[in-house]
Coordinates of C-alpha atoms in Angstrom, one line a residue:
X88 CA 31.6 9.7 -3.4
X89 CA 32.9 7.7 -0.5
X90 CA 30.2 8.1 2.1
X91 CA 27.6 7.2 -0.5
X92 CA 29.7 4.1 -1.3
X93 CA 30.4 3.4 2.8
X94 CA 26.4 4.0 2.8
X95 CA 26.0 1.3 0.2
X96 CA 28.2 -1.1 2.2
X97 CA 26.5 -1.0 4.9
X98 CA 23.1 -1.4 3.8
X99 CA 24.2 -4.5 2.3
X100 CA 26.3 -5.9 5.4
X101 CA 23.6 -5.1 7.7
X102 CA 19.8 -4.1 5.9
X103 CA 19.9 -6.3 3.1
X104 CA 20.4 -10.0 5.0
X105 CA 17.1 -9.5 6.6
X106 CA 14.7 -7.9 3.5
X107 CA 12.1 -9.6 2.3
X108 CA 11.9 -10.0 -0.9
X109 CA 8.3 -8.7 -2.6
X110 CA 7.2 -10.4 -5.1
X111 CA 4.1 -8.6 -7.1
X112 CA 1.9 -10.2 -10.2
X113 CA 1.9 -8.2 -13.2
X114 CA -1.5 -7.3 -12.8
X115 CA -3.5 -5.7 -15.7
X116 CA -7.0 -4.2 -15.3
X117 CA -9.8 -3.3 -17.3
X118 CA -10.2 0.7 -18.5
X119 CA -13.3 0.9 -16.0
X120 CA -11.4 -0.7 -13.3
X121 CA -8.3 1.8 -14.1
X122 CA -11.0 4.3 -14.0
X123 CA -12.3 3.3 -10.4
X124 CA -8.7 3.1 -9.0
X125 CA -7.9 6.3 -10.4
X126 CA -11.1 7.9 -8.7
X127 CA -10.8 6.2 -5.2
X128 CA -7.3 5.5 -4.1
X129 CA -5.6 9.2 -3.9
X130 CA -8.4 10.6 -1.6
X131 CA -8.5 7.0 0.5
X132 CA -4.8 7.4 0.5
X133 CA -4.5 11.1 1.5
X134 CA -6.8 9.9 4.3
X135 CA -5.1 7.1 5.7
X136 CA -2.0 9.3 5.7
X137 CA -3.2 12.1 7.2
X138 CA -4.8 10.0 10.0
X139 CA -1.9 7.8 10.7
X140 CA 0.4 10.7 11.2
X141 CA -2.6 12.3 13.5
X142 CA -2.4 9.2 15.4
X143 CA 1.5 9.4 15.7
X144 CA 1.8 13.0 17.1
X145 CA -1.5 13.0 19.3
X146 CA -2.6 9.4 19.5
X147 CA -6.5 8.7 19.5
X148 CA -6.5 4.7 17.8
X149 CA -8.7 3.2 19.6
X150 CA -10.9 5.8 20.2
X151 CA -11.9 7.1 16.6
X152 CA -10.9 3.2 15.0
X153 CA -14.4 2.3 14.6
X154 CA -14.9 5.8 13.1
X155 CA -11.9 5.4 10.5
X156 CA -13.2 2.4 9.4
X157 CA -16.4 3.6 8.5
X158 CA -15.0 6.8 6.7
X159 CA -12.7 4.5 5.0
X160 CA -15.9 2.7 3.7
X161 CA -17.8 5.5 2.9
X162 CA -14.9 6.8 0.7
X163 CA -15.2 3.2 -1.4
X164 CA -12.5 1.0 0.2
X165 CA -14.6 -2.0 -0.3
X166 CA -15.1 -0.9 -4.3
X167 CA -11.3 -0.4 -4.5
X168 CA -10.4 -3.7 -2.7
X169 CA -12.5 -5.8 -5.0
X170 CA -11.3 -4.1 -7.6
X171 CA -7.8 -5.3 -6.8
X172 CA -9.2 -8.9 -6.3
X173 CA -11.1 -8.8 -9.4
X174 CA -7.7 -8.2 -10.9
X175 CA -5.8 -10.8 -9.3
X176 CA -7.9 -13.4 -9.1
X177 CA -7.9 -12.7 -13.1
X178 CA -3.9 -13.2 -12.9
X179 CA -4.5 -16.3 -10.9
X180 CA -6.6 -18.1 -13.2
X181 CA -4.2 -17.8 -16.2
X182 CA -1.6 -18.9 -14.4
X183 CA -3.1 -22.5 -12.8

């Protein structure tokens, strides 16, 4: 179709000079850590969602921050995070 192909054009002429390119380790993790990232991360990530769009349409940050930070932790964001470290710090090793 021609706009999708004018689309394409552009994003290379004009989006595609300037991205970054990401460049992720083929992590692997453990069944229990599989099991804990499976647990935590939708509801943590429903959460930040939810209150990132909250923040957009009625703003709030800085007043309820401190408070988001602490729900965040009470909903195992520290667990999660080491779990990801855990994982890459495995990946690093075997790759020194």
């Amino acid at each position: 179709e021609a706009r999708a192909k004018q689309r394409l054009k552009d994003i290379q002429k004009y989006y595609e000079p300037y991205m970054t390119k990401e460049n992720y380790p083929p992590i692997f993790f453990k069944a229990e850590e599989l099991d804990t990232i499976n647990q935590l991360q939708p509801d943590i990530t429903q959460y930040v969602n939810q209150t990132v769009a909250k923040w957009l349409m009625n703003g709030g940050v800085d007043k309820e921050w401190d408070g988001y930070i602490a729900k965040l932790k009470q909903m195992g964001l520290d667990q999660l995070m080491k779990v990801y470290q855990d994982g890459l710090d495995r990946y690093n090793s075997t790759t020194k």
